[in-house]
Amino acid sequence: MRVFASSARKTPRLLGLGLVVSLGVLSGGCEGCQKKTPVDDIQAGDAGLRSGVKVPLPPGWSAQVATDGSFQAGPPGRPALRVDLKPGQGARMPSSETLADNVRQQMKQFTLSLDQEEDTLSFALLRVTMAPSLADGGVGPEAPAFFGARRVGDDLFLCASLPGATAEEVRLATEACRTIQVQAAPR
């Protein structure tokens, strides 16, 4: 992988492919990647994927639940984080190495720079900087991205930054994924 300094510039090609990759890496395929999913707004305080699931959000972020069941959150007007719940699949939590292999496989037309890998018993993280490889042999503008997996009990939460996220939003989205919790139901 080649390493380049980060840039805040984005291109439509980079953003569109980033969304496909985010969804593809999360789902292990690309189900639903071809169309934009309508979402319903919810209050940040109610930002759960299902009853008892809490995704702690940075101040000022809002949350949405898409019709496909994914959770999306970010600053006003645009999501920067996507989370997909895989009930009962906690034992299948991928390592950061597996996440990296999936990203490399799906991002062959991009130059990737590995920024961070992290593995614990309940969390795996891959942060990268990516830039489209151009036909003339050069590279286009760079963008930050992250892919993560969080195991909580028997459940697996797959996380990814969404296209257009800034480096700071990627960092905040990473921390939100890292701190996903499931609270016991009230009795």
Coordinates of C-alpha atoms in Angstrom, one line a residue:
M1 CA 0.0 0.0 0.0
R2 CA 1.2 3.5 -0.7
V3 CA 1.0 6.2 1.9
F4 CA -0.1 9.8 1.2
A5 CA -1.0 12.8 3.3
S6 CA -4.7 13.2 4.0
S7 CA -6.8 15.8 2.2
A8 CA -10.3 17.0 2.9
R9 CA -11.2 17.1 -0.8
K10 CA -13.6 14.5 -2.1
T11 CA -14.7 13.4 -5.6
P12 CA -18.1 12.0 -6.6
R13 CA -16.4 8.8 -7.8
L14 CA -14.7 8.4 -4.4
L15 CA -17.8 9.2 -2.4
G16 CA -20.0 6.8 -4.5
L17 CA -17.6 3.9 -4.3
G18 CA -17.0 4.6 -0.6
L19 CA -20.6 4.0 0.1
V20 CA -20.6 0.8 -1.9
V21 CA -17.5 -0.4 -0.1
S22 CA -18.9 0.6 3.3
L23 CA -22.1 -1.4 2.7
G24 CA -20.2 -4.3 1.1
V25 CA -17.7 -4.7 3.8
L26 CA -20.4 -4.5 6.4
S27 CA -22.7 -7.0 4.9
G28 CA -20.1 -9.4 3.4
G29 CA -21.7 -8.6 0.0
C30 CA -23.5 -5.6 -1.4
E31 CA -27.2 -6.2 -0.7
G32 CA -29.0 -2.9 -1.0
C33 CA -26.0 -1.0 -2.3
Q34 CA -27.5 -0.1 -5.6
K35 CA -30.2 2.2 -4.3
K36 CA -30.4 5.0 -1.8
T37 CA -32.4 3.9 1.3
P38 CA -35.0 6.3 2.7
V39 CA -34.6 7.0 6.4
D40 CA -36.8 8.1 9.2
D41 CA -35.5 10.7 11.8
I42 CA -35.4 9.7 15.4
Q43 CA -34.3 11.5 18.5
A44 CA -30.6 11.1 19.4
G45 CA -31.6 10.0 22.9
D46 CA -33.6 7.1 21.3
A47 CA -30.8 6.1 19.0
G48 CA -31.1 2.4 19.4
L49 CA -31.0 -0.3 16.7
R50 CA -33.6 -2.2 18.7
S51 CA -34.9 -2.0 22.3
G52 CA -32.0 -1.8 24.8
V53 CA -29.2 -1.0 22.2
K54 CA -27.5 2.3 22.8
V55 CA -25.0 4.0 20.5
P56 CA -23.5 6.9 22.4
L57 CA -23.3 9.9 20.0
P58 CA -21.1 13.0 20.1
P59 CA -22.9 16.2 21.0
G60 CA -24.9 17.7 18.1
W61 CA -25.1 14.4 16.2
S62 CA -28.5 13.1 15.3
A63 CA -29.6 9.5 14.4
Q64 CA -31.7 7.9 11.7
V65 CA -32.9 4.4 11.2
A66 CA -33.1 3.3 7.5
T67 CA -35.9 1.1 6.2
D68 CA -33.3 -1.7 5.8
G69 CA -32.8 -1.6 9.6
S70 CA -29.4 0.0 9.6
F71 CA -28.6 2.8 12.0
Q72 CA -27.0 6.0 10.7
A73 CA -25.7 9.0 12.7
G74 CA -23.8 12.2 12.1
P75 CA -23.7 15.9 12.3
P76 CA -26.8 17.8 11.2
G77 CA -27.8 17.1 7.6
R78 CA -25.6 14.1 6.8
P79 CA -24.7 10.8 8.4
A80 CA -21.1 9.9 9.0
L81 CA -21.6 6.5 10.7
R82 CA -23.5 3.4 9.7
V83 CA -24.1 0.5 12.1
D84 CA -25.7 -2.9 11.1
L85 CA -26.9 -5.3 13.8
K86 CA -26.3 -9.0 13.2
P87 CA -28.2 -10.7 16.1
G88 CA -26.7 -13.9 17.4
Q89 CA -23.5 -13.5 15.3
G90 CA -21.2 -12.2 18.0
A91 CA -19.0 -15.3 17.7
R92 CA -18.3 -14.4 14.1
M93 CA -16.8 -11.0 14.9
P94 CA -14.1 -10.3 12.2
S95 CA -10.6 -9.3 13.2
S96 CA -9.0 -6.1 11.9
E97 CA -7.0 -8.3 9.5
T98 CA -10.2 -9.8 8.1
L99 CA -11.7 -6.3 7.7
A100 CA -8.5 -5.2 5.9
D101 CA -8.7 -8.2 3.6
N102 CA -12.3 -7.4 2.7
V103 CA -11.5 -3.7 2.1
R104 CA -8.5 -4.5 -0.1
Q105 CA -10.6 -7.0 -2.1
Q106 CA -13.4 -4.5 -2.7
M107 CA -11.2 -1.5 -3.2
K108 CA -8.8 -2.7 -5.9
Q109 CA -9.2 0.5 -7.8
F110 CA -8.0 2.6 -4.8
T111 CA -4.7 3.2 -3.2
L112 CA -5.1 2.4 0.5
S113 CA -3.0 3.6 3.4
L114 CA -3.5 1.7 6.7
D115 CA -3.8 4.2 9.5
Q116 CA -4.8 2.1 12.4
E117 CA -5.6 -1.5 13.3
E118 CA -7.0 -2.6 16.7
D119 CA -8.2 -5.8 18.1
T120 CA -9.7 -6.6 21.5
L121 CA -12.1 -9.4 22.6
S122 CA -15.1 -7.2 21.8
F123 CA -13.9 -4.7 19.2
A124 CA -12.0 -4.7 15.9
L125 CA -11.1 -1.6 14.0
L126 CA -9.5 -0.7 10.7
R127 CA -8.9 3.0 9.8
V128 CA -7.6 3.8 6.3
T129 CA -7.0 6.7 4.0
M130 CA -8.1 5.9 0.5
A131 CA -7.6 7.6 -2.9
P132 CA -8.9 6.5 -6.3
S133 CA -6.2 5.2 -8.6
L134 CA -6.3 7.2 -11.9
A135 CA -5.9 5.8 -15.4
D136 CA -2.7 7.9 -15.9
G137 CA -1.1 6.0 -12.9
G138 CA -1.7 8.8 -10.4
V139 CA -4.1 9.0 -7.5
G140 CA -7.0 11.2 -6.9
P141 CA -8.0 13.0 -3.7
E142 CA -7.7 11.1 -0.4
A143 CA -10.5 10.5 2.1
P144 CA -10.5 8.9 5.6
A145 CA -12.6 5.9 6.4
F146 CA -13.1 3.3 9.1
F147 CA -14.6 -0.1 9.4
G148 CA -15.3 -1.8 12.7
A149 CA -16.9 -4.6 14.5
R150 CA -18.2 -4.6 18.1
R151 CA -19.3 -7.7 19.9
V152 CA -21.9 -7.2 22.7
G153 CA -23.0 -10.5 24.2
D154 CA -24.2 -12.8 21.4
D155 CA -24.7 -9.9 19.0
L156 CA -22.4 -8.4 16.4
F157 CA -22.5 -4.7 15.4
L158 CA -20.7 -3.9 12.1
C159 CA -19.8 -0.2 11.7
A160 CA -18.4 2.0 8.9
S161 CA -17.9 5.6 8.2
L162 CA -19.9 7.0 5.3
P163 CA -18.6 8.9 2.3
G164 CA -18.0 12.6 3.0
A165 CA -17.0 12.1 6.6
T166 CA -14.1 14.3 7.7
A167 CA -11.2 12.9 9.6
E168 CA -12.7 14.2 12.9
E169 CA -16.1 12.7 12.1
V170 CA -14.4 9.3 11.4
R171 CA -12.6 9.5 14.8
L172 CA -15.9 10.3 16.5
A173 CA -17.8 7.6 14.6
T174 CA -15.0 5.1 15.7
E175 CA -15.6 6.0 19.3
A176 CA -19.3 5.6 18.9
C177 CA -18.8 2.1 17.5
R178 CA -16.3 1.2 20.2
T179 CA -18.9 2.1 23.0
I180 CA -22.1 0.5 21.7
Q181 CA -23.9 -1.1 24.6
V182 CA -26.9 -3.3 25.2
Q183 CA -28.9 -2.5 28.3
A184 CA -31.0 -4.9 30.2
A185 CA -34.7 -4.6 29.6
P186 CA -36.6 -2.8 32.4
R187 CA -38.5 -5.1 34.8

